[in-house]
Coordinates of C-alpha atoms and ligand atoms in Angstrom, one line a residue:
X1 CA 1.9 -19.2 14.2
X2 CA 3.3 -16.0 15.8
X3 CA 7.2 -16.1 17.1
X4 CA 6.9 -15.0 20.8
X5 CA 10.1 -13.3 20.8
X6 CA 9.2 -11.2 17.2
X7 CA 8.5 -7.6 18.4
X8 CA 5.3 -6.6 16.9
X9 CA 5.7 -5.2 13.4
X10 CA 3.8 -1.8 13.5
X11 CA 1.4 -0.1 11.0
X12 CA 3.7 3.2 11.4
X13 CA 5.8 4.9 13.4
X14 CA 7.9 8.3 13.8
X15 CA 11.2 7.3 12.8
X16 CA 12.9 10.5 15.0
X17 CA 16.3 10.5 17.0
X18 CA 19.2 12.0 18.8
X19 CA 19.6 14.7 16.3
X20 CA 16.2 15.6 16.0
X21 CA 16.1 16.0 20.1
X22 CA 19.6 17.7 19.9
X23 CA 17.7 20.6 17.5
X24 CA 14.8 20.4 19.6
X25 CA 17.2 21.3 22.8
X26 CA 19.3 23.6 21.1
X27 CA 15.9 25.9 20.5
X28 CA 14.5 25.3 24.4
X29 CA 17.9 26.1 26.2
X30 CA 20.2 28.3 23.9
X31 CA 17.4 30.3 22.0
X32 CA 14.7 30.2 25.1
X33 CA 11.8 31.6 22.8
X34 CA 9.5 28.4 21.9
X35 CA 7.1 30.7 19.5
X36 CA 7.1 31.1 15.9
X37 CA 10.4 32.8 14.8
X38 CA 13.6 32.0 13.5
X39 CA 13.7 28.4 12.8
X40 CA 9.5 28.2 11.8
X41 CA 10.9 31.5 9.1
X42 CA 13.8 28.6 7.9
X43 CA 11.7 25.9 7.8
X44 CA 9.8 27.5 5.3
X45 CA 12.7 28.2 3.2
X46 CA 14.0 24.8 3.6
X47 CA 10.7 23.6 2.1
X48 CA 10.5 26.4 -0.5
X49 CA 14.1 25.9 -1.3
X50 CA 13.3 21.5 -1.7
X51 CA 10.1 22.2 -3.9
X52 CA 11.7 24.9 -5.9
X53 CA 9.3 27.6 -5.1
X54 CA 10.0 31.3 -3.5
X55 CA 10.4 31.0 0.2
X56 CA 7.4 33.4 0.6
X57 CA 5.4 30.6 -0.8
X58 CA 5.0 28.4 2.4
X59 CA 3.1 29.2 5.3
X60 CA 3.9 26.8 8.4
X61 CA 0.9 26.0 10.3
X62 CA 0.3 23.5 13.4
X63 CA -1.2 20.8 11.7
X64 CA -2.5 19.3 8.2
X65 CA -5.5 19.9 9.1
X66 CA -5.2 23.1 10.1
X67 CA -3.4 23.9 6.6
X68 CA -6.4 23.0 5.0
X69 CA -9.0 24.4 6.8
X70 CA -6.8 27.8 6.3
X71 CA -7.0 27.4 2.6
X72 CA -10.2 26.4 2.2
X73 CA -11.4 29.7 4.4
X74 CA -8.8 31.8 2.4
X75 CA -11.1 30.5 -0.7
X76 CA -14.2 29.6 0.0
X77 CA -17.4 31.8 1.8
X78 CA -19.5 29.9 3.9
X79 CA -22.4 27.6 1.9
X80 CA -20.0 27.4 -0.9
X81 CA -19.5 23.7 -1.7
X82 CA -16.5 21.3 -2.3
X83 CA -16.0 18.4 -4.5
X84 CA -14.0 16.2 -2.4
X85 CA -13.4 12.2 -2.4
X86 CA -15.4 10.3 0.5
X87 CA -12.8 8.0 0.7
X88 CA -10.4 10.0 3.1
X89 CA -8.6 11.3 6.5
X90 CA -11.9 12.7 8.2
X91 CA -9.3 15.8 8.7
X92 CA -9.9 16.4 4.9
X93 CA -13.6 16.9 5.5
X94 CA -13.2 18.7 9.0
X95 CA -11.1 21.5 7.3
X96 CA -14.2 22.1 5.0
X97 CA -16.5 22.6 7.5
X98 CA -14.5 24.0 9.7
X99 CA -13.9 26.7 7.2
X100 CA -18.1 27.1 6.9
X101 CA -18.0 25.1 3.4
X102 CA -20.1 22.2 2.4
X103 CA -18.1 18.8 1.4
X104 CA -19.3 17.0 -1.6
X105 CA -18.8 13.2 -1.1
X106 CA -17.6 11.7 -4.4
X107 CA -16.9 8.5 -5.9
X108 CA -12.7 7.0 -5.8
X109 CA -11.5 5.2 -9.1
X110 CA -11.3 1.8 -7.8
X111 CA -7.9 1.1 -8.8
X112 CA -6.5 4.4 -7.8
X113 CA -8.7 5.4 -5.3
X114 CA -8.4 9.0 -6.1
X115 CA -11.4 11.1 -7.2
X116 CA -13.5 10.0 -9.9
X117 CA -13.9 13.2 -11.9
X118 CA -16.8 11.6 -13.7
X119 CA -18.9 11.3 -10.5
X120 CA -17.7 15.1 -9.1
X121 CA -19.1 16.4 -12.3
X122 CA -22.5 14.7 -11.5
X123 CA -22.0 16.6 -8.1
X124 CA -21.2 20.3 -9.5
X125 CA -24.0 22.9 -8.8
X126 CA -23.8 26.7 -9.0
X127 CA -22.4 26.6 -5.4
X128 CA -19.7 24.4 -6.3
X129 CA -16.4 26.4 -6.0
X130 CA -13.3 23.6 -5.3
X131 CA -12.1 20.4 -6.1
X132 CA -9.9 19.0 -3.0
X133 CA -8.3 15.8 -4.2
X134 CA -6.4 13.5 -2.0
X135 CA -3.2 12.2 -2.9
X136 CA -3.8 8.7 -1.7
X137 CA -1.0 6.8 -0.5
X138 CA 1.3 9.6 -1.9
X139 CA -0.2 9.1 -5.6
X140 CA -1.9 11.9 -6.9
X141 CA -3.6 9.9 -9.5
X142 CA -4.2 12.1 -13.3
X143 CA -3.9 15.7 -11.5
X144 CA -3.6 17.6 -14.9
X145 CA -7.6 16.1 -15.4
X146 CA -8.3 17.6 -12.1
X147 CA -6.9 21.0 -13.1
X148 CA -8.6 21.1 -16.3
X149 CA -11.6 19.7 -14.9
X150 CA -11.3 22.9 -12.4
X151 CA -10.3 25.0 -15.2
X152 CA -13.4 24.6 -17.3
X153 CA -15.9 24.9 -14.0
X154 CA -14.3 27.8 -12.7
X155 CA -13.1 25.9 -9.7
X156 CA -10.3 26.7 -6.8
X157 CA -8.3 23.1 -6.7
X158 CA -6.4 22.9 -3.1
X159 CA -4.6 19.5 -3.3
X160 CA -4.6 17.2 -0.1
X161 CA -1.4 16.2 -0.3
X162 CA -0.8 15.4 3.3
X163 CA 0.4 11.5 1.8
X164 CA 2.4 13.2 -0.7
X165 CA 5.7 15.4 0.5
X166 CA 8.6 14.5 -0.9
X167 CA 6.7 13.0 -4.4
X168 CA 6.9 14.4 -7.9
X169 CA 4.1 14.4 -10.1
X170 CA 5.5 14.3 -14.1
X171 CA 9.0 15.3 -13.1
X172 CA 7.5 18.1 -11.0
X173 CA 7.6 18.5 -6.4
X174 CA 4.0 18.2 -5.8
X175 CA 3.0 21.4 -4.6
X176 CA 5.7 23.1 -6.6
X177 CA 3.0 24.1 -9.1
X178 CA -1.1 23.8 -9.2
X179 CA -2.9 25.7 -7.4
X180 CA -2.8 25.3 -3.7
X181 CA -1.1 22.1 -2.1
X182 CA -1.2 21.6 1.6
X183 CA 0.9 19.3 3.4
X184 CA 0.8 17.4 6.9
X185 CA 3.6 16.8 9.3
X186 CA 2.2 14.4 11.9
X187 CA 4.2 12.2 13.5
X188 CA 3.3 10.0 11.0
X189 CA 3.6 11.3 7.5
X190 CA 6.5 11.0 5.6
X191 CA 8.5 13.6 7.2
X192 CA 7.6 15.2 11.2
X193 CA 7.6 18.1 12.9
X194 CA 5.9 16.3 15.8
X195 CA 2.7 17.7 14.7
X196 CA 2.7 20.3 11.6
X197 CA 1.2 21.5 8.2
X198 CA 1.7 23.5 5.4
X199 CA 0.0 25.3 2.7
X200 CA 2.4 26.2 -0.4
X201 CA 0.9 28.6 -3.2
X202 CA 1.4 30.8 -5.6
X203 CA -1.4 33.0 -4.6
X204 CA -0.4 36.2 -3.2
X205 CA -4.4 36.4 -1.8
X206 CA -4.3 33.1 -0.1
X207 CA -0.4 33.5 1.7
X208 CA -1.6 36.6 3.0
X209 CA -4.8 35.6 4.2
X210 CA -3.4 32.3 5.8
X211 CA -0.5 33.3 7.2
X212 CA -2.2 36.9 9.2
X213 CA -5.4 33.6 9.8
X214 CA -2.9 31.7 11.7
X215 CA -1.9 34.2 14.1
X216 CA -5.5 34.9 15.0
X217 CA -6.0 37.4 11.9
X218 CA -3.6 39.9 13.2
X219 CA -2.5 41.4 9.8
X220 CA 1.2 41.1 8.9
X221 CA 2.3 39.3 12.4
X222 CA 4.4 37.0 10.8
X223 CA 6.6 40.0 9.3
X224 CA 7.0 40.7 12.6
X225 CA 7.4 37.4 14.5
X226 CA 10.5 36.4 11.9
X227 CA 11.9 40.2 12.8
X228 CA 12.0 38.9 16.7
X229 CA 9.6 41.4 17.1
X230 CA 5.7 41.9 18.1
X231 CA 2.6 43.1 17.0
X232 CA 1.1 45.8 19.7
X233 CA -0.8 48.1 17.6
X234 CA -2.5 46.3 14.8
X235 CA -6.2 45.9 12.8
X236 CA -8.1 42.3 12.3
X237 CA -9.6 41.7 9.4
X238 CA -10.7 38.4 9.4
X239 CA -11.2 35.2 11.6
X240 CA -8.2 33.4 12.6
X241 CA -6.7 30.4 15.2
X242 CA -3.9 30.2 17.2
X243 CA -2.6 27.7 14.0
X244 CA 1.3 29.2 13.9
X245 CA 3.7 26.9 14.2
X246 CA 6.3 26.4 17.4
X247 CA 10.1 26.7 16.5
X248 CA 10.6 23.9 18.2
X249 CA 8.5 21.9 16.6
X250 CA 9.7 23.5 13.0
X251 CA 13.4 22.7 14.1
X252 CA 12.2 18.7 14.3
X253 CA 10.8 19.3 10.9
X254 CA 14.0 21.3 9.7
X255 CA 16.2 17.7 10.4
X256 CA 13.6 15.8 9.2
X257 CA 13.5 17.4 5.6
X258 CA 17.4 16.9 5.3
X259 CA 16.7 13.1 6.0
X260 CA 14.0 13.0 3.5
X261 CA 15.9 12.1 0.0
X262 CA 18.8 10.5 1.9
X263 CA 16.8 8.1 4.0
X264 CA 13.0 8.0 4.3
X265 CA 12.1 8.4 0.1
X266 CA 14.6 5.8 -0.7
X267 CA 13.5 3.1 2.2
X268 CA 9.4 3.9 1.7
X269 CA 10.0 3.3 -1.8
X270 CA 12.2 -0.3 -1.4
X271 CA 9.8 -1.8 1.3
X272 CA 7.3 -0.6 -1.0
X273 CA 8.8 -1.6 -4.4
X274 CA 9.3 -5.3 -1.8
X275 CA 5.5 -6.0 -1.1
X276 CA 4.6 -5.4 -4.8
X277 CA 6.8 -7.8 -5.9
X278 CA 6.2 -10.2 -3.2
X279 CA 2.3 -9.7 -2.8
X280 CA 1.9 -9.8 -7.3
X281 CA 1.6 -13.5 -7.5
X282 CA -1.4 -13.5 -4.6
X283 CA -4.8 -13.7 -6.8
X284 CA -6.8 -12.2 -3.7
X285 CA -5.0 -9.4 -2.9
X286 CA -5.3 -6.5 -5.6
X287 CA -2.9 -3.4 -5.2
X288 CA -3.7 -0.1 -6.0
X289 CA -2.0 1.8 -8.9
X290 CA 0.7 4.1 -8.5
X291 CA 4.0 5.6 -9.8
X292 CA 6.5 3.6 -8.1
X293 CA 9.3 5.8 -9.2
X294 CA 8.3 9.3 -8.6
X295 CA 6.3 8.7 -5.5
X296 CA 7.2 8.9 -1.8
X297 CA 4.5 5.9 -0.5
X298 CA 2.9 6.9 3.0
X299 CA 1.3 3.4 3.5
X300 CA 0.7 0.7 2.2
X301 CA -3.2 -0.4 1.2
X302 CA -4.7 -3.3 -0.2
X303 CA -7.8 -4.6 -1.3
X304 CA -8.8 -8.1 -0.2
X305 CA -10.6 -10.2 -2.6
X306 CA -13.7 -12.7 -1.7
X307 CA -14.7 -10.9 1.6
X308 CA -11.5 -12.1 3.4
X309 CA -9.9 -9.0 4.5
X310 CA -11.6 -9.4 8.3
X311 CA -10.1 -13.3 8.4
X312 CA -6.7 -11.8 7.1
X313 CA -6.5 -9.2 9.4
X314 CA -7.4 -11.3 12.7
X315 CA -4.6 -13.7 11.3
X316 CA -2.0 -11.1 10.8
X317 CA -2.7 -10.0 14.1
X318 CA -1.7 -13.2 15.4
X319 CA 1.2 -13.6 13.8
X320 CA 2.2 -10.1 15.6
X321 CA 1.6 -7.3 12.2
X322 CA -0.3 -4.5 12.9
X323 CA -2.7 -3.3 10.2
X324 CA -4.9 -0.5 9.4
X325 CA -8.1 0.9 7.6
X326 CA -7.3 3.7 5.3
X327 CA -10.2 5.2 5.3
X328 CA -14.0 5.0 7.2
X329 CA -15.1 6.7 4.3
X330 CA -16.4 10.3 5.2
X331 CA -19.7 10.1 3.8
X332 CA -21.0 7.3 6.5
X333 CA -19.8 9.2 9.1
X334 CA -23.5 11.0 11.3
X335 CA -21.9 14.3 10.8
X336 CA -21.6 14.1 6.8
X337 CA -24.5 12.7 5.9
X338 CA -24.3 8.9 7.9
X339 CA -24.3 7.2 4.7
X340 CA -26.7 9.2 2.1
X341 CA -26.0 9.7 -0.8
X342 CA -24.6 6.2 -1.7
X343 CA -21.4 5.6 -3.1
X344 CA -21.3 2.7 -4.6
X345 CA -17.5 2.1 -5.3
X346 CA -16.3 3.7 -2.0
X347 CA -18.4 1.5 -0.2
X348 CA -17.2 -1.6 -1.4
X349 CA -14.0 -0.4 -1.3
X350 CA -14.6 0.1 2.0
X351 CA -14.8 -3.5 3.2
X352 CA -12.2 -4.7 1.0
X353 CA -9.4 -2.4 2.1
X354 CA -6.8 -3.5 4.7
X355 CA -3.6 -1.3 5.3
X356 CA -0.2 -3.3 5.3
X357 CA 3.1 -1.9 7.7
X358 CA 5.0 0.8 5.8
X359 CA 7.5 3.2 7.7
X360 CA 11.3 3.3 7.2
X361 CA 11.8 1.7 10.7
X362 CA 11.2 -1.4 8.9
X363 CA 13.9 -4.1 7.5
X364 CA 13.4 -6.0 4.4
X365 CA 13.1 -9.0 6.7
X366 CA 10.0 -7.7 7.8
X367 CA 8.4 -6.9 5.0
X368 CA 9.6 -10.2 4.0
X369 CA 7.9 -11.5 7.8
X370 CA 4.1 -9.5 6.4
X371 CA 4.4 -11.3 3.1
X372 CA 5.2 -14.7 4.0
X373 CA 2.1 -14.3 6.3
X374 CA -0.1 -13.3 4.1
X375 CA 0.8 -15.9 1.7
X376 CA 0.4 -18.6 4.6
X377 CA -3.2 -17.8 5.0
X378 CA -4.3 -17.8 1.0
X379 CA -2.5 -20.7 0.8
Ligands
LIG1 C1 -2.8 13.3 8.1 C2 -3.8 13.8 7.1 C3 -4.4 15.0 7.2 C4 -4.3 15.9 8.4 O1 -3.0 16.2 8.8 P1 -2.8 16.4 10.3 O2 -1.4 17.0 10.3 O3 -2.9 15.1 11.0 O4 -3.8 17.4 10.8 C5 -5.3 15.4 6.2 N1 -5.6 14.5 5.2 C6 -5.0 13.3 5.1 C7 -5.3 12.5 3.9 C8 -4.1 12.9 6.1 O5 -3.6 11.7 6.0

């Protein structure tokens, strides 16, 4: 049933250009210095400046990931354990470890498929020290019950809200308030800085600590590095990476934040606002909650009814649409415990989830093109 001449209609995509390449050039041949400086220091303000927090507040890092390993290590000593939702990036889990913590699989809400603070609580021990929810698809489900749910335990919360940028959660930025929100800027995510993280806080403690942590631990190098300047004499504290972000890649993300209200926000939320209102009327295809208007979607999951979601994917692919799992839950994977303890509602979640097409590359028509497939093979 596939149109030979339709171009494949793709999960995702970076949606970057001739101005993000002009800023990109402008740093390699009139500034010459490809490290963290001057345009990683605006970027940061740029973001602080968007989310309405003081510009100190954002630390720039070279991945998501890397953002929340930083975090979790500026929180956390090693053995101390985190209640996190199985159902994520494995990057979510990776930072843990990575950082010497233990992550706690927990149960998703099925309809959400953020954490189920009923099962965490099952979860908490005396070890237990943060609460790490994932702001799946860009929705951050009930996050004032996962703040007060820390608040009583005692617990650190450092959002994943690598889905999220760009999303406001009751009228508020995400990561404009909480406690610690980390972002992701992979090619993928809803804006780029080719690769890219960030960690935004209020926490004088954990800015300090990440940002000296991302420039292997050499305290107060990024003072110096926005100064033009270097660190020769200096004392290390702690363990750090080579994490800092490139200007080059922070001017990508610098022209990528300036597209984000004007085009990316608005054309996520249509093509997404388009499949709900196409896909309501099929009886096998259940769509997850969210908050159409305050959030920026990152992609676009389903769940597949009837054991299906195989047959539908094999016949999308023939029709030429590209489709995704979002995620191999982390708690099946050998390294985090290769399926024990169960997890009962991930699990089936699991098997019934199929990612649909979502980037702003996209046309109505296409979106149109993934729906009318769909719909073909229910029918
Ligand atoms: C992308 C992503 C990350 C990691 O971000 P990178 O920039 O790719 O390292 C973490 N968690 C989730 C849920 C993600 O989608």
């Amino acid at each position: 049933m596939g149109d030979d001449k339709r171009p494949t209609i793709r999960l995702s995509r970076s949606i970057v250009g001739k101005a993000e390449a002009d800023a990109v050039s402008s740093v390699i041949i009139d500034d010459g210095y490809l490290g963290m400086g001057r345009q990683v220091r605006a970027f940061e303000a740029e973001i602080a400046a968007y989310l309405g927090v003081p510009a100190e507040s954002v630390c720039c890092v070279n991945s998501g990931t890397a953002a929340l390993h930083l975090a979790a290590q500026a929180l956390l000593k090693p053995g101390d354990e985190v209640l996190v939702q199985s159902l994520t990036f494995v990057a979510t889990f990776q930072a843990i470890s990575a950082a010497g913590a233990r992550p706690v699989a927990c149960e998703v809400l099925h309809g959400s498929a953020t954490i189920d603070l009923a099962d965490a609580e099952k979860r908490l021990t005396a070890k237990t020290k943060a609460i790490m929810p994932v702001h799946y698809a860009g929705y951050p489900g009930d996050l004032d019950a996962v703040h007060a749910f820390a608040k009583r335990r005692g617990l650190r919360v450092i959002e994943d809200a690598a889905h999220a940028f760009g999303g406001d959660y009751k009228g508020k930025k995400i990561g404009s308030f909480g406690d610690v929100a980390c972002f992701s800027f992979d090619g993928i995510k809803n804006i780029t800085s080719g690769e890219g993280g960030a960690i935004v806080t209020g926490d004088p403690a954990v800015l300090s600590a990440a940002k000296d942590a991302r420039l292997l631990g050499v305290e107060k190098d990024t003072e110096n590095r926005f100064k033009g300047a270097r660190s020769w004499e200096f004392d290390v504290k702690r363990q750090g990476y080579r994490f800092h972000m490139s200007d080059m890649f922070a001017a990508v993300g610098r022209v990528q934040l300036r597209r984000l209200d004007s085009e990316f926000a608005p054309a996520r939320r249509k093509l997404a606002g388009l499949y709900r209102s196409s896909l309501s009327g099929v009886s096998a295809l259940k769509m997850f909650e969210t908050n159409p208007e305050s959030v920026v979607p990152h992609i676009f999951p389903v769940r597949v009814l009837d054991g299906k979601r195989d047959a539908l994917r094999e016949s999308l692919k023939n029709a030429g649409v590209e489709t995704g799992f979002h995620y191999k839950p982390a708690h099946l994977l050998s390294f985090y415990g290769g399926g024990s303890p169960k997890l009962p509602v991930t699990e089936k979640l699991w098997a019934e989830l199929l990612t649909l097409p979502l980037h702003p590359g996209l046309t109505p028509e296409d979106v149109d093109y993934v729906c009318d497939a769909v719909k073909k093979f229910f029918k």
